[in-house]
mmCIF file of C-alpha atoms in Angstrom:
data_model
loop_
_atom_site.group_PDB
_atom_site.id
_atom_site.type_symbol
_atom_site.label_atom_id
_atom_site.label_comp_id
_atom_site.label_asym_id
_atom_site.label_seq_id
_atom_site.Cartn_x
_atom_site.Cartn_y
_atom_site.Cartn_z
ATOM 1 C CA MET A 1 34.155 49.629 -31.181
ATOM 2 C CA ARG A 2 30.564 50.569 -30.833
ATOM 3 C CA GLU A 3 29.492 47.393 -32.554
ATOM 4 C CA ALA A 4 31.526 45.278 -30.122
ATOM 5 C CA VAL A 5 29.865 47.024 -27.142
ATOM 6 C CA SER A 6 26.397 46.623 -28.591
ATOM 7 C CA GLY A 7 27.147 42.987 -29.431
ATOM 8 C CA ASP A 8 28.205 42.344 -25.870
ATOM 9 C CA SER A 9 25.085 43.988 -24.514
ATOM 10 C CA ARG A 10 22.948 41.772 -26.739
ATOM 11 C CA ALA A 11 24.821 38.746 -25.437
ATOM 12 C CA ASP A 12 24.210 39.943 -21.909
ATOM 13 C CA GLU A 13 20.526 40.440 -22.568
ATOM 14 C CA ALA A 14 20.324 36.969 -24.091
ATOM 15 C CA ARG A 15 22.055 35.472 -21.051
ATOM 16 C CA THR A 16 19.630 37.393 -18.778
ATOM 17 C CA ASP A 17 16.668 36.035 -20.737
ATOM 18 C CA ASP A 18 18.118 32.520 -20.463
ATOM 19 C CA SER A 19 18.598 32.811 -16.754
ATOM 20 C CA ARG A 20 15.078 34.247 -16.317
ATOM 21 C CA SER A 21 13.597 31.383 -18.263
ATOM 22 C CA ASP A 22 15.614 28.908 -16.127
ATOM 23 C CA GLU A 23 14.242 30.638 -13.019
ATOM 24 C CA VAL A 24 10.697 30.429 -14.411
ATOM 25 C CA ARG A 25 11.173 26.766 -15.221
ATOM 26 C CA ALA A 26 12.459 26.072 -11.666
ATOM 27 C CA ALA A 27 9.561 27.972 -10.117
ATOM 28 C CA ASP A 28 7.093 26.057 -12.267
ATOM 29 C CA SER A 29 8.704 22.856 -11.195
ATOM 30 C CA ARG A 30 8.496 23.755 -7.527
ATOM 31 C CA VAL A 31 4.796 24.633 -7.961
ATOM 32 C CA ALA A 32 4.103 21.363 -9.724
ATOM 33 C CA ASP A 33 6.000 19.450 -7.021
ATOM 34 C CA SER A 34 4.065 21.124 -4.208
ATOM 35 C CA ARG A 35 0.721 20.470 -6.033
ATOM 36 C CA ALA A 36 1.652 16.818 -6.431
ATOM 37 C CA GLY A 37 2.536 16.661 -2.758
ATOM 38 C CA GLU A 38 -0.806 18.221 -1.832
ATOM 39 C CA ALA A 39 -2.610 15.778 -4.003
ATOM 40 C CA ARG A 40 -0.762 12.823 -2.456
ATOM 41 C CA SER A 41 -1.592 14.049 1.014
ATOM 42 C CA ALA A 42 -5.181 14.616 0.113
ATOM 43 C CA ASP A 43 -5.543 11.089 -1.320
ATOM 44 C CA ALA A 44 -3.915 9.510 1.734
ATOM 45 C CA PRO A 45 -6.323 8.456 4.470
ATOM 46 C CA SER A 46 -6.183 10.429 7.690
ATOM 47 C CA SER A 47 -5.384 7.230 9.646
ATOM 48 C CA GLY A 48 -2.718 6.294 7.088
ATOM 49 C CA ALA A 49 0.167 6.990 9.386
ATOM 50 C CA ARG A 50 0.085 5.995 13.024
ATOM 51 C CA SER A 51 2.031 7.682 15.816
ATOM 52 C CA GLY A 52 5.107 5.674 14.854
ATOM 53 C CA GLY A 53 4.895 6.860 11.237
ATOM 54 C CA ARG A 54 3.939 3.446 9.864
ATOM 55 C CA PRO A 55 1.732 3.536 6.792
ATOM 56 C CA ALA A 56 -1.596 1.764 6.715
ATOM 57 C CA SER A 57 -0.394 -0.544 3.945
ATOM 58 C CA ARG A 58 2.133 -2.096 6.344
ATOM 59 C CA GLU A 59 -0.713 -2.912 8.714
ATOM 60 C CA ALA A 60 -2.709 -4.413 5.864
ATOM 61 C CA ASP A 61 0.317 -6.547 4.945
ATOM 62 C CA GLY A 62 0.490 -7.762 8.528
ATOM 63 C CA LEU A 63 -3.201 -8.594 8.454
ATOM 64 C CA ALA A 64 -2.712 -10.584 5.232
ATOM 65 C CA VAL A 65 0.112 -12.642 6.664
ATOM 66 C CA ALA A 66 -1.808 -13.175 9.898
ATOM 67 C CA SER A 67 -4.901 -14.400 8.033
ATOM 68 C CA PHE A 68 -2.737 -16.842 6.096
ATOM 69 C CA VAL A 69 -1.107 -18.185 9.245
ATOM 70 C CA LEU A 70 -4.414 -18.468 11.128
ATOM 71 C CA GLY A 71 -6.106 -20.123 8.201
ATOM 72 C CA LEU A 72 -3.308 -22.649 7.972
ATOM 73 C CA LEU A 73 -3.404 -23.366 11.750
ATOM 74 C CA GLY A 74 -7.163 -23.627 11.557
ATOM 75 C CA LEU A 75 -6.911 -26.631 9.301
ATOM 76 C CA LEU A 76 -5.212 -28.491 12.260
ATOM 77 C CA VAL A 77 -6.728 -27.098 15.447
ATOM 78 C CA MET A 78 -9.642 -24.848 16.503
ATOM 79 C CA ASN A 79 -11.040 -24.383 13.041
ATOM 80 C CA ILE A 80 -14.342 -23.181 14.467
ATOM 81 C CA LEU A 81 -12.508 -20.099 15.840
ATOM 82 C CA LEU A 82 -9.558 -19.631 13.538
ATOM 83 C CA GLY A 83 -11.485 -20.028 10.234
ATOM 84 C CA PRO A 84 -13.789 -16.993 10.710
ATOM 85 C CA VAL A 85 -10.986 -14.897 12.166
ATOM 86 C CA ALA A 86 -8.781 -15.654 9.074
ATOM 87 C CA ILE A 87 -11.672 -14.713 6.765
ATOM 88 C CA VAL A 88 -12.302 -11.428 8.512
ATOM 89 C CA MET A 89 -8.618 -10.506 8.596
ATOM 90 C CA ALA A 90 -8.175 -11.361 4.950
ATOM 91 C CA LEU A 91 -11.160 -9.218 3.942
ATOM 92 C CA ILE A 92 -9.866 -6.275 5.958
ATOM 93 C CA ALA A 93 -6.420 -6.616 4.330
ATOM 94 C CA LEU A 94 -7.930 -6.768 0.843
ATOM 95 C CA ALA A 95 -10.141 -3.772 1.646
ATOM 96 C CA ARG A 96 -6.978 -1.795 2.674
ATOM 97 C CA SER A 97 -5.270 -2.624 -0.580
ATOM 98 C CA THR A 98 -2.490 -4.767 0.828
ATOM 99 C CA ALA A 99 0.675 -5.335 -1.209
ATOM 100 C CA ARG A 100 0.460 -9.000 -0.222
ATOM 101 C CA ARG A 101 -2.751 -9.662 -2.056
ATOM 102 C CA GLY A 102 -1.812 -13.326 -2.715
ATOM 103 C CA ARG A 103 -1.314 -14.017 1.010
ATOM 104 C CA ALA A 104 -4.657 -12.374 1.814
ATOM 105 C CA LEU A 105 -6.412 -14.458 -0.787
ATOM 106 C CA LEU A 106 -4.745 -17.601 0.565
ATOM 107 C CA GLY A 107 -5.795 -16.682 4.061
ATOM 108 C CA LEU A 108 -9.369 -16.174 2.780
ATOM 109 C CA GLY A 109 -9.345 -19.512 1.015
ATOM 110 C CA LEU A 110 -7.850 -21.332 4.008
ATOM 111 C CA GLY A 111 -10.391 -19.708 6.337
ATOM 112 C CA ILE A 112 -13.210 -20.988 4.106
ATOM 113 C CA ALA A 113 -11.500 -24.386 3.960
ATOM 114 C CA ASP A 114 -11.419 -24.390 7.789
ATOM 115 C CA LEU A 115 -15.222 -23.971 7.799
ATOM 116 C CA VAL A 116 -15.682 -26.644 5.156
ATOM 117 C CA VAL A 117 -13.563 -29.092 7.143
ATOM 118 C CA LEU A 118 -15.559 -28.279 10.265
ATOM 119 C CA ALA A 119 -18.843 -28.852 8.393
ATOM 120 C CA VAL A 120 -17.632 -32.240 6.954
ATOM 121 C CA LEU A 121 -16.396 -33.362 10.393
ATOM 122 C CA VAL A 122 -19.658 -32.308 12.129
ATOM 123 C CA THR A 123 -21.761 -34.206 9.558
ATOM 124 C CA GLN A 124 -19.647 -37.365 9.887
ATOM 125 C CA ASN A 125 -19.256 -37.406 13.744
ATOM 126 C CA GLY A 126 -22.324 -35.426 14.706
ATOM 127 C CA THR A 127 -20.185 -33.375 17.175
ATOM 128 C CA VAL A 128 -17.973 -30.378 16.866
ATOM 129 C CA SER A 129 -14.993 -32.174 18.289
ATOM 130 C CA TRP A 130 -12.785 -34.445 16.291
ATOM 131 C CA SER A 131 -9.516 -36.435 16.586
ATOM 132 C CA LEU A 132 -6.834 -37.660 14.283
ATOM 133 C CA ALA A 133 -6.886 -41.165 15.878
ATOM 134 C CA GLY A 134 -10.102 -42.026 14.009
#
């Protein structure tokens, strides 16, 4: 009978040790999670979230799309104004690490193309204005 009691107490001790190790693992996990959260918040720029809670990458994505649209429009009208604006917006979007890198690069290329078209038209006509009628 004594052996059965001592065997049960050993099993209880083993269960207690297992539960303690589970608690230790859970505590270690919580500490690691909190450290990872602190590292993420330290890496994030202070202006990363605006008052509405929007991350900066969303703003950079908007800049990338806007530079693409303005660069495309600049090929048709007002390339002297829209070309440089498209270039600046694309560079800002790329500097802010946009997820829409392709659109930002297209906006940059189209902005440069706007200025090239302007330069070609100015050298042909001698004026900044131009028309499609020829």
